[in-house]
Coordinates of C-alpha atoms and ligand atoms in Angstrom, one line a residue:
M1 CA -0.4 -0.1 -0.2
L2 CA 1.2 3.8 -1.1
L3 CA 1.4 5.7 1.9
P4 CA 2.9 9.3 2.6
R5 CA 6.3 7.8 4.6
T6 CA 5.2 9.7 7.6
L7 CA 2.5 6.9 7.7
R8 CA 4.3 4.0 7.2
N9 CA 5.5 3.5 10.4
A10 CA 3.6 5.3 12.1
P11 CA 1.0 2.4 13.5
I12 CA 3.6 -0.2 15.1
A13 CA 4.6 1.9 17.5
R14 CA 1.5 3.0 18.7
S15 CA -0.3 -0.6 18.5
L16 CA 2.4 -1.2 21.1
R17 CA 1.7 1.8 23.7
A18 CA -1.9 0.1 23.3
F19 CA -0.8 -2.8 24.3
S20 CA 0.3 -1.5 27.4
T21 CA -2.6 -0.4 29.1
S22 CA -4.1 -1.7 31.7
T23 CA -7.4 -3.9 30.8
M24 CA -10.1 -6.1 33.2
V25 CA -11.3 -8.8 31.9
L26 CA -13.3 -9.9 35.3
S27 CA -15.1 -13.0 32.8
Q28 CA -14.2 -16.7 32.1
R29 CA -16.9 -17.2 30.0
F30 CA -15.1 -16.0 26.9
T31 CA -11.1 -15.9 25.2
L32 CA -9.9 -13.5 22.3
N33 CA -7.5 -14.6 19.5
D34 CA -6.1 -11.4 20.1
P35 CA -6.6 -9.7 23.7
S36 CA -5.0 -6.3 23.0
L37 CA -8.2 -5.6 21.2
L38 CA -10.3 -5.4 24.2
L39 CA -9.0 -1.8 25.8
S40 CA -10.4 0.0 29.3
T41 CA -9.5 3.6 28.6
G42 CA -10.4 5.8 25.9
W43 CA -8.6 7.1 22.8
I44 CA -7.5 9.9 21.7
N45 CA -4.7 11.2 19.7
D46 CA -3.7 7.6 19.5
A47 CA -2.8 6.1 22.3
A48 CA -5.3 4.4 25.4
A49 CA -6.4 8.5 27.1
R50 CA -6.4 8.3 30.8
S51 CA -8.7 10.2 32.4
G52 CA -7.0 13.2 34.1
A53 CA -10.0 13.1 36.8
G54 CA -9.1 9.7 37.9
R55 CA -12.5 8.5 38.4
T56 CA -13.2 5.2 39.1
P57 CA -13.8 3.0 35.7
F58 CA -17.9 1.9 34.9
E59 CA -19.1 -1.6 34.8
V60 CA -19.9 -2.9 31.2
Q61 CA -22.3 -6.2 31.9
D62 CA -23.1 -9.0 30.1
P63 CA -26.9 -8.8 29.2
A64 CA -27.4 -12.9 29.4
T65 CA -26.6 -12.7 32.7
G66 CA -26.6 -9.3 34.8
E67 CA -22.6 -10.0 36.1
V68 CA -19.5 -6.8 35.3
W69 CA -18.2 -8.8 32.8
T70 CA -14.7 -4.8 32.3
R71 CA -14.8 -2.3 33.2
V72 CA -14.1 1.6 31.3
E73 CA -12.5 5.4 31.6
S74 CA -15.7 6.9 32.3
M75 CA -14.8 10.1 30.7
D76 CA -16.3 13.4 30.3
A77 CA -16.4 17.2 29.0
T78 CA -12.9 18.4 29.9
D79 CA -11.1 14.6 28.2
T80 CA -14.0 15.4 25.3
D81 CA -12.4 19.1 24.7
A82 CA -9.2 17.5 24.4
A83 CA -10.7 14.3 21.8
I84 CA -11.7 17.7 19.6
Q85 CA -8.4 19.3 19.9
A86 CA -6.9 16.1 18.6
A87 CA -9.9 16.2 15.4
T88 CA -8.7 19.4 15.1
D89 CA -5.3 19.0 15.0
A90 CA -5.7 15.9 12.6
F91 CA -7.7 17.6 10.3
P92 CA -6.2 19.6 8.2
A93 CA -2.9 17.2 6.9
Y94 CA -5.6 14.1 6.6
A95 CA -8.6 16.5 4.6
A96 CA -5.6 16.8 2.0
L97 CA -4.4 13.5 1.9
P98 CA -5.2 12.4 -1.7
A99 CA -8.6 10.4 -2.0
R100 CA -7.3 7.6 -3.3
T101 CA -5.0 7.0 -0.5
R102 CA -7.6 7.4 2.1
A103 CA -9.2 4.9 -0.1
R104 CA -6.3 3.1 0.6
L105 CA -6.8 3.3 4.1
L106 CA -10.2 2.0 4.4
L107 CA -9.3 -0.9 2.9
E108 CA -7.4 -1.8 5.2
F109 CA -9.5 -0.6 8.0
D110 CA -12.2 -3.2 6.3
R111 CA -9.5 -6.1 5.7
L112 CA -8.6 -5.6 9.7
V113 CA -12.4 -6.3 10.4
R114 CA -13.0 -9.0 8.8
E115 CA -10.0 -10.2 9.7
N116 CA -10.7 -10.0 13.1
K117 CA -14.2 -10.7 12.6
E118 CA -14.0 -12.5 14.9
D119 CA -12.9 -11.0 17.8
L120 CA -15.2 -8.3 17.5
A121 CA -18.3 -10.7 17.4
T122 CA -17.3 -11.9 21.1
L123 CA -17.2 -8.2 22.4
V124 CA -21.4 -7.7 20.8
V125 CA -22.1 -10.6 22.3
M126 CA -20.3 -9.8 25.6
E127 CA -21.4 -6.3 25.7
A128 CA -25.0 -6.0 23.6
G129 CA -26.2 -10.1 24.5
K130 CA -26.5 -11.3 20.5
T131 CA -26.5 -14.4 19.9
L132 CA -23.1 -15.4 17.9
A133 CA -24.3 -16.0 14.9
E134 CA -26.1 -12.3 15.0
A135 CA -23.0 -10.6 16.4
R136 CA -20.8 -12.6 13.0
A137 CA -23.7 -11.3 11.0
E138 CA -23.6 -7.5 12.5
V139 CA -19.0 -7.7 11.9
D140 CA -20.2 -9.0 8.2
Y141 CA -23.0 -6.3 7.4
A142 CA -20.2 -3.6 9.5
A143 CA -17.4 -4.5 6.6
T144 CA -19.7 -3.9 3.9
Y145 CA -19.7 0.3 4.5
S146 CA -16.2 0.0 5.1
W147 CA -16.0 -1.5 2.0
I148 CA -18.6 0.9 -0.2
M149 CA -17.0 3.6 1.7
A150 CA -13.9 2.9 0.3
G151 CA -15.4 3.5 -3.2
E152 CA -16.9 6.7 -2.0
A153 CA -13.8 8.4 -0.8
E154 CA -13.0 8.0 -5.1
R155 CA -16.0 9.2 -6.2
I156 CA -16.9 12.6 -4.6
Q157 CA -16.7 14.9 -7.3
G158 CA -17.7 18.5 -8.4
E159 CA -19.5 18.9 -11.9
V160 CA -19.1 22.6 -14.0
L161 CA -22.0 24.5 -15.1
K162 CA -23.2 26.8 -17.7
A163 CA -25.5 29.8 -16.7
N164 CA -28.3 29.5 -19.2
E165 CA -28.8 33.0 -19.3
N166 CA -25.2 34.3 -19.8
P167 CA -23.3 32.4 -22.3
S168 CA -19.7 33.8 -20.8
L169 CA -20.1 32.7 -17.4
R170 CA -19.1 29.0 -15.9
F171 CA -20.2 27.5 -12.8
F172 CA -18.7 25.0 -10.9
T173 CA -18.9 22.8 -7.5
I174 CA -16.2 21.2 -5.6
K175 CA -16.9 19.0 -2.5
Q176 CA -15.3 18.9 0.9
P177 CA -14.8 17.8 4.0
I178 CA -17.1 19.4 7.0
G179 CA -14.5 19.6 9.1
P180 CA -14.1 17.7 12.2
V181 CA -17.3 15.4 13.2
G182 CA -18.9 13.7 16.9
L183 CA -20.6 10.6 16.2
L184 CA -22.7 9.3 18.4
C185 CA -23.5 5.8 18.2
P186 CA -26.2 3.7 20.0
W187 CA -25.9 0.1 21.6
N188 CA -27.8 -1.7 19.2
F189 CA -25.5 -2.5 16.7
P190 CA -22.6 -1.0 18.6
V191 CA -19.8 -1.9 15.6
A192 CA -22.7 -1.8 12.2
I193 CA -23.5 1.4 13.0
A194 CA -20.0 3.0 14.2
L195 CA -18.9 1.6 11.6
R196 CA -21.1 2.8 9.7
K197 CA -20.2 6.3 10.6
I198 CA -17.1 6.1 11.6
A199 CA -15.6 4.8 7.6
T200 CA -18.1 7.6 5.8
A201 CA -16.5 10.9 7.7
L202 CA -13.7 9.4 7.0
A203 CA -13.9 8.4 3.0
A204 CA -15.3 12.4 3.0
G205 CA -12.0 13.3 4.6
C206 CA -13.4 14.2 8.0
T207 CA -11.7 13.1 11.3
V208 CA -13.9 11.9 14.1
V209 CA -14.6 12.2 18.1
I210 CA -16.7 8.6 18.8
K211 CA -18.7 9.0 21.2
P212 CA -19.8 5.1 21.8
S213 CA -22.6 3.9 24.2
P214 CA -21.8 3.3 28.0
E215 CA -23.7 -0.4 27.0
T216 CA -21.2 -0.9 24.7
P217 CA -18.3 0.9 24.4
T218 CA -15.7 -1.7 23.9
T219 CA -16.5 -2.4 20.4
A220 CA -16.0 1.3 19.4
L221 CA -12.1 1.1 21.1
A222 CA -11.5 -2.5 19.1
L223 CA -12.6 0.0 15.9
A224 CA -10.5 2.7 16.9
L225 CA -7.8 0.3 17.8
L226 CA -7.8 -1.4 13.8
A227 CA -8.1 1.7 12.2
Q228 CA -4.7 3.3 13.6
R229 CA -3.9 -0.2 12.4
A230 CA -3.9 0.9 9.4
G231 CA -2.2 3.3 9.5
F232 CA -5.2 6.8 10.2
P233 CA -2.8 9.1 11.4
K234 CA -2.4 10.3 14.5
G235 CA -6.3 12.0 16.0
V236 CA -8.2 11.2 13.0
V237 CA -9.6 8.7 15.1
N238 CA -10.8 9.2 18.8
V239 CA -13.3 7.8 21.0
V240 CA -14.4 9.3 24.4
T241 CA -16.3 6.3 26.6
V242 CA -18.7 7.6 28.7
S243 CA -20.4 5.9 32.0
S244 CA -24.2 6.8 31.8
E245 CA -24.0 9.6 34.1
T246 CA -20.8 11.5 32.4
T247 CA -23.4 10.5 28.6
P248 CA -25.3 14.5 28.8
E249 CA -22.5 16.4 29.6
V250 CA -20.3 14.9 26.8
G251 CA -23.7 15.2 24.2
Q252 CA -23.6 18.2 25.0
K253 CA -20.0 19.2 24.4
M254 CA -19.4 17.8 21.3
C255 CA -22.9 19.3 20.0
E256 CA -22.2 23.2 21.0
D257 CA -18.1 22.9 20.0
K258 CA -18.1 24.9 17.3
R259 CA -14.5 22.8 16.1
L260 CA -17.3 19.9 15.8
K261 CA -18.5 21.3 12.3
K262 CA -21.5 17.7 12.2
I263 CA -23.3 15.8 14.4
S264 CA -24.1 12.5 13.4
F265 CA -26.2 10.7 16.5
T266 CA -27.9 7.5 15.9
G267 CA -30.6 6.5 18.9
S268 CA -34.5 7.7 20.7
T269 CA -36.7 10.4 19.0
N270 CA -35.8 12.2 22.2
V271 CA -32.4 12.4 22.5
G272 CA -32.3 14.1 19.0
K273 CA -34.3 16.4 19.6
L274 CA -32.1 17.2 22.9
L275 CA -28.6 16.5 20.5
A276 CA -30.7 19.2 17.6
A277 CA -31.6 21.8 20.6
Q278 CA -28.2 21.3 22.1
S279 CA -26.7 21.9 18.1
A280 CA -29.0 25.5 17.2
S281 CA -26.0 27.4 18.9
S282 CA -23.6 26.4 17.0
L283 CA -26.1 25.8 14.0
K284 CA -24.5 22.2 13.5
K285 CA -25.3 20.4 10.5
L286 CA -27.3 16.9 11.6
T287 CA -27.9 13.4 10.3
L288 CA -30.1 12.0 13.2
E289 CA -31.6 8.4 12.9
L290 CA -34.2 7.8 15.3
G291 CA -36.8 5.7 16.1
G292 CA -39.4 4.1 14.3
N293 CA -42.8 2.9 14.5
G294 CA -42.8 1.4 11.3
S295 CA -45.8 -1.4 10.1
F296 CA -45.1 -4.3 9.1
I297 CA -48.3 -5.5 6.3
V298 CA -50.1 -8.4 5.7
F299 CA -52.2 -8.6 2.9
E300 CA -54.9 -11.3 2.5
D301 CA -52.3 -12.4 -1.3
A302 CA -49.8 -12.5 0.3
D303 CA -48.0 -15.5 0.2
L304 CA -48.4 -16.2 4.6
E305 CA -45.5 -18.5 4.9
Q306 CA -43.4 -16.5 3.6
A307 CA -44.7 -13.3 6.1
A308 CA -44.7 -15.1 9.0
D309 CA -40.5 -16.0 8.0
A310 CA -40.3 -13.3 7.8
L311 CA -42.4 -10.5 10.8
V312 CA -40.0 -13.3 13.1
A313 CA -36.6 -12.7 11.8
N314 CA -37.3 -8.9 11.8
K315 CA -38.9 -8.6 15.1
F316 CA -36.6 -11.4 17.1
R317 CA -33.5 -10.4 15.2
N318 CA -30.9 -8.9 17.8
A319 CA -34.6 -9.7 20.7
G320 CA -36.2 -6.9 19.2
Q321 CA -34.4 -3.4 19.3
V322 CA -33.6 -2.7 16.0
C323 CA -34.7 0.6 14.7
T324 CA -35.6 -1.1 11.6
C325 CA -38.2 -3.9 13.1
A326 CA -41.3 -4.0 12.3
N327 CA -44.1 -2.5 15.3
R328 CA -47.7 -2.8 14.6
I329 CA -48.2 -5.6 12.5
F330 CA -51.6 -5.2 10.7
V331 CA -52.6 -8.9 9.0
Q332 CA -55.8 -8.6 7.1
A333 CA -58.7 -9.6 9.1
S334 CA -59.5 -13.0 6.8
V335 CA -56.3 -14.1 7.5
I336 CA -54.8 -13.0 10.5
D337 CA -55.9 -16.5 12.7
R338 CA -53.9 -18.4 10.2
F339 CA -51.7 -16.0 10.2
A340 CA -51.2 -16.2 13.6
E341 CA -51.1 -19.8 14.5
L342 CA -47.5 -19.4 11.6
V343 CA -45.9 -17.1 14.0
K344 CA -46.9 -19.1 17.0
T345 CA -45.4 -22.3 15.8
R346 CA -41.9 -20.1 14.2
I347 CA -41.9 -19.0 18.2
A348 CA -41.5 -22.7 19.3
K349 CA -38.1 -23.2 17.8
L350 CA -37.2 -20.1 19.6
N351 CA -34.8 -20.5 22.3
T352 CA -33.8 -17.4 24.3
G353 CA -30.4 -17.4 26.6
H354 CA -26.1 -16.9 26.8
G355 CA -25.4 -15.7 22.7
L356 CA -22.2 -17.4 23.4
D357 CA -24.2 -20.8 24.2
S358 CA -24.7 -23.0 20.9
G359 CA -28.6 -23.6 19.5
V360 CA -30.0 -20.5 20.9
T361 CA -31.4 -18.5 18.8
T362 CA -33.1 -15.0 20.8
G363 CA -30.3 -13.4 23.1
A364 CA -31.1 -11.0 25.5
L365 CA -31.8 -7.4 26.0
T366 CA -29.1 -5.2 26.4
T367 CA -30.7 -3.7 29.6
E368 CA -32.1 -3.6 32.6
R369 CA -34.2 -0.7 31.5
S370 CA -35.5 -2.2 28.6
A371 CA -36.1 -5.2 30.2
E372 CA -38.8 -4.2 32.4
R373 CA -39.8 -1.8 30.3
V374 CA -40.6 -4.5 28.0
V375 CA -42.5 -6.2 30.5
G376 CA -44.1 -2.6 31.3
L377 CA -45.7 -3.3 28.1
V378 CA -47.3 -6.8 28.3
A379 CA -48.6 -5.6 31.3
D380 CA -50.4 -3.3 29.3
A381 CA -51.1 -4.4 26.0
L382 CA -53.1 -6.7 27.9
E383 CA -54.5 -4.6 30.2
N384 CA -55.7 -3.3 26.7
G385 CA -57.5 -6.1 25.7
G386 CA -54.7 -8.6 24.1
T387 CA -54.7 -11.7 24.5
L388 CA -51.3 -13.3 25.1
H389 CA -50.2 -16.4 23.1
T390 CA -47.3 -17.3 24.2
G391 CA -44.2 -15.5 26.1
G392 CA -44.5 -12.6 28.1
K393 CA -41.7 -13.5 31.1
R394 CA -38.6 -12.7 31.5
V395 CA -36.5 -15.4 32.4
G396 CA -33.2 -16.2 33.8
T397 CA -30.6 -14.0 35.9
G398 CA -29.5 -11.7 33.0
F399 CA -32.4 -9.6 30.4
L400 CA -33.3 -12.6 28.1
F401 CA -37.6 -11.4 27.9
E402 CA -39.5 -14.7 25.8
P403 CA -40.4 -14.0 22.7
T404 CA -43.8 -13.5 23.1
L405 CA -47.1 -12.7 20.8
I406 CA -50.3 -10.8 21.3
T407 CA -53.4 -10.1 19.4
G408 CA -56.5 -8.1 20.5
A409 CA -54.8 -5.4 21.7
S410 CA -55.9 -2.1 21.4
R411 CA -54.9 1.0 19.0
D412 CA -54.8 2.8 23.2
A413 CA -51.6 0.3 24.3
R414 CA -48.8 1.6 24.5
V415 CA -47.5 -2.0 22.0
Y416 CA -49.4 0.3 19.0
K417 CA -48.5 3.8 20.0
E418 CA -44.0 3.5 21.3
E419 CA -41.7 2.1 20.0
I420 CA -41.1 -1.1 21.2
F421 CA -37.6 -2.2 20.9
G422 CA -38.1 -5.6 22.4
P423 CA -39.3 -9.6 21.7
I424 CA -43.0 -8.3 21.3
C425 CA -45.5 -9.0 18.2
S426 CA -48.6 -8.0 17.9
L427 CA -51.2 -8.5 16.1
Y428 CA -53.9 -5.4 14.7
A429 CA -56.7 -7.1 12.4
F430 CA -58.0 -4.5 9.1
E431 CA -59.5 -4.5 5.7
S432 CA -59.3 -2.7 3.7
E433 CA -55.6 -1.5 1.4
E434 CA -57.4 2.3 2.3
E435 CA -58.1 1.2 5.8
V436 CA -54.0 0.3 6.9
V437 CA -52.1 2.8 4.6
A438 CA -54.1 5.5 6.8
L439 CA -53.5 3.8 10.3
A440 CA -50.1 2.8 8.9
N441 CA -49.1 6.6 8.0
A442 CA -50.8 7.7 11.7
T443 CA -48.3 8.3 13.9
D444 CA -45.0 10.8 14.0
M445 CA -42.8 8.4 13.4
G446 CA -41.9 6.9 9.4
L447 CA -38.0 4.8 9.2
T448 CA -39.2 1.9 7.3
N449 CA -42.7 0.3 6.9
Y450 CA -42.5 -3.8 4.9
V451 CA -45.8 -4.3 3.1
F452 CA -47.0 -8.3 1.6
S453 CA -49.1 -9.1 -0.9
Q454 CA -48.6 -11.4 -4.1
N455 CA -50.5 -8.4 -6.0
I456 CA -47.6 -5.8 -7.2
G457 CA -49.5 -2.2 -8.3
R458 CA -51.3 -2.5 -3.9
A459 CA -47.5 -3.2 -3.3
W460 CA -46.2 0.0 -5.6
R461 CA -49.4 2.0 -4.7
C462 CA -48.2 1.1 -1.1
Y463 CA -44.2 1.7 -1.5
E464 CA -45.7 5.1 -3.0
K465 CA -48.5 6.2 -0.2
L466 CA -46.3 5.1 2.7
E467 CA -44.9 7.9 5.0
S468 CA -41.6 6.3 5.5
G469 CA -37.7 6.6 4.5
T470 CA -37.4 3.0 3.3
V471 CA -40.4 0.5 2.1
A472 CA -39.2 -3.4 2.6
I473 CA -41.7 -5.1 0.0
N474 CA -41.9 -8.9 0.7
T475 CA -38.9 -8.6 1.8
A476 CA -37.8 -8.7 6.0
I477 CA -34.5 -6.9 4.9
A478 CA -34.3 -3.0 4.5
N479 CA -30.7 -2.4 4.3
A480 CA -28.1 -2.2 2.7
A481 CA -24.8 -0.5 2.1
E482 CA -25.7 0.7 -1.2
S483 CA -28.9 1.9 -0.2
P484 CA -29.8 5.5 1.2
F485 CA -31.2 4.5 4.8
G486 CA -32.5 7.3 6.9
G487 CA -36.1 8.1 8.6
I488 CA -39.1 11.2 8.0
K489 CA -41.2 13.2 10.1
E490 CA -39.4 12.5 13.5
S491 CA -38.0 9.4 12.6
G492 CA -35.0 12.3 11.6
S493 CA -33.4 13.6 8.9
G494 CA -30.4 12.9 6.4
K495 CA -29.2 9.6 5.0
E496 CA -26.6 6.9 5.8
G497 CA -24.7 5.1 3.0
G498 CA -26.3 5.4 -0.2
L499 CA -24.5 5.5 -2.9
G500 CA -23.4 9.9 -2.7
Y501 CA -26.3 10.1 -0.2
G502 CA -24.4 9.5 3.2
V503 CA -20.8 10.8 2.0
D504 CA -22.7 13.9 0.8
E505 CA -23.4 14.3 4.4
F506 CA -20.4 15.1 5.5
L507 CA -19.4 17.1 2.9
I508 CA -19.5 21.5 2.3
V509 CA -20.4 22.0 -1.7
K510 CA -18.3 25.3 -2.7
S511 CA -19.6 26.6 -5.8
A512 CA -17.5 28.9 -7.6
A513 CA -18.2 31.8 -11.0
M514 CA -16.3 32.5 -13.6
T515 CA -16.3 34.8 -17.1
V516 CA -14.8 32.9 -20.4
Ligands
SSN1 O1 -31.1 0.0 14.4 C1 -31.1 0.4 13.2 C2 -30.2 0.2 12.5 C3 -30.6 -0.1 10.6 C4 -30.1 -1.1 10.0 O2 -28.6 -0.3 9.7 O3 -30.4 -1.8 8.8

């Protein structure tokens, strides 16, 4: 790989520094092929950072058991200031690298992510509670972004325009990296969403300050270390690890600090609104991937077996903690009983447990808070007329919850109105296409909707009329790196991934005029 001379030898020396940092592994449940990937402090200027205030590290729990398995240093607004300065200092030189150099660095980063797939997947299981199969799939999915963004780095181009009413005037545009950026990452896809944001920013020529969730700091740190080993220059990738106590001050600092030119956030709509308010003082550009309350619509002319397979795959993936998970499941009245039976049969084959144990198909909710919330949602659905067909209870000592099927809950139930973010399927009957489109659109959210029908005209009409960033037709898969992903209404603004869309979020367009 042809890198500038200053970049070529740097990774080895810097990696040695990383190895010398102490990590705390408190679990016998797993081993890593490369134990140096597990870091316990934040990451600033290509070195493990120690918080100056000497605070007690925060605990990271294994969601399947509730046990603490590692501790990570809790950083605050002062540490964030240092991380922002590192990204600011590194920006001019990084932004000036040729696009092909950035592409090569990204390809090496991509190779290292794939090479370390097993370790990254193991960390995902331990911090997020997924099954190993889901965690491996997440790393594969993550790497589709590092791969595609390497190509995107080379495709950033401007245009030449002729002024139609003035033949002697020409206009040009160039696209330039927006500057150092803040990436606020969620716990439900700690590798995929982080890498999607990191790779896109790096492709554009931006330097980054990453704030992972308190639940899932170790994978973000491992990604930073791999970025360093790939040869990204010092200060280009920085990570501020936060406890739940320091999260608010660090988020606010990142939004208000004028050195960061953009925030990309994935998380809840409420937090997205708060970050938007905090970013107002610096009029920071925002990409917000927020909550959903998507519909999964099954018409009587659908292939019901296919729809049931898709629903179970969609709804119980990551224990239902996916922003694109179906929330309100509308089934045409003539087939709802049969469909419920098909879903129940499939749920009976699921096995909830620790993600590293064999035979487990459904992992844990990531936090105690989520598990308790899901308990409350089921109780509320039953109080609002719902019938419980299967599931409905917590199991084990951690945050495991049985895959659950409810029918007949009213539209007053919280499972209808709120984003469930847990393993609950709640089915509602509808009569006509017009009715179900109106019901699906009667929400402030607009992320993803699903339509199952063999009638191509009907599927197309729904695609056009449903108010969401994405409509998936006869499939449970709503997203891929090639497709622009992002919500409308209160599900957010801006796009991630896609050809040109995601990277444009990290670029400014500068125009020029010239007389010829
Ligand atoms: O939670 C949201 C994940 C969305 C996706 O990347 O498919």
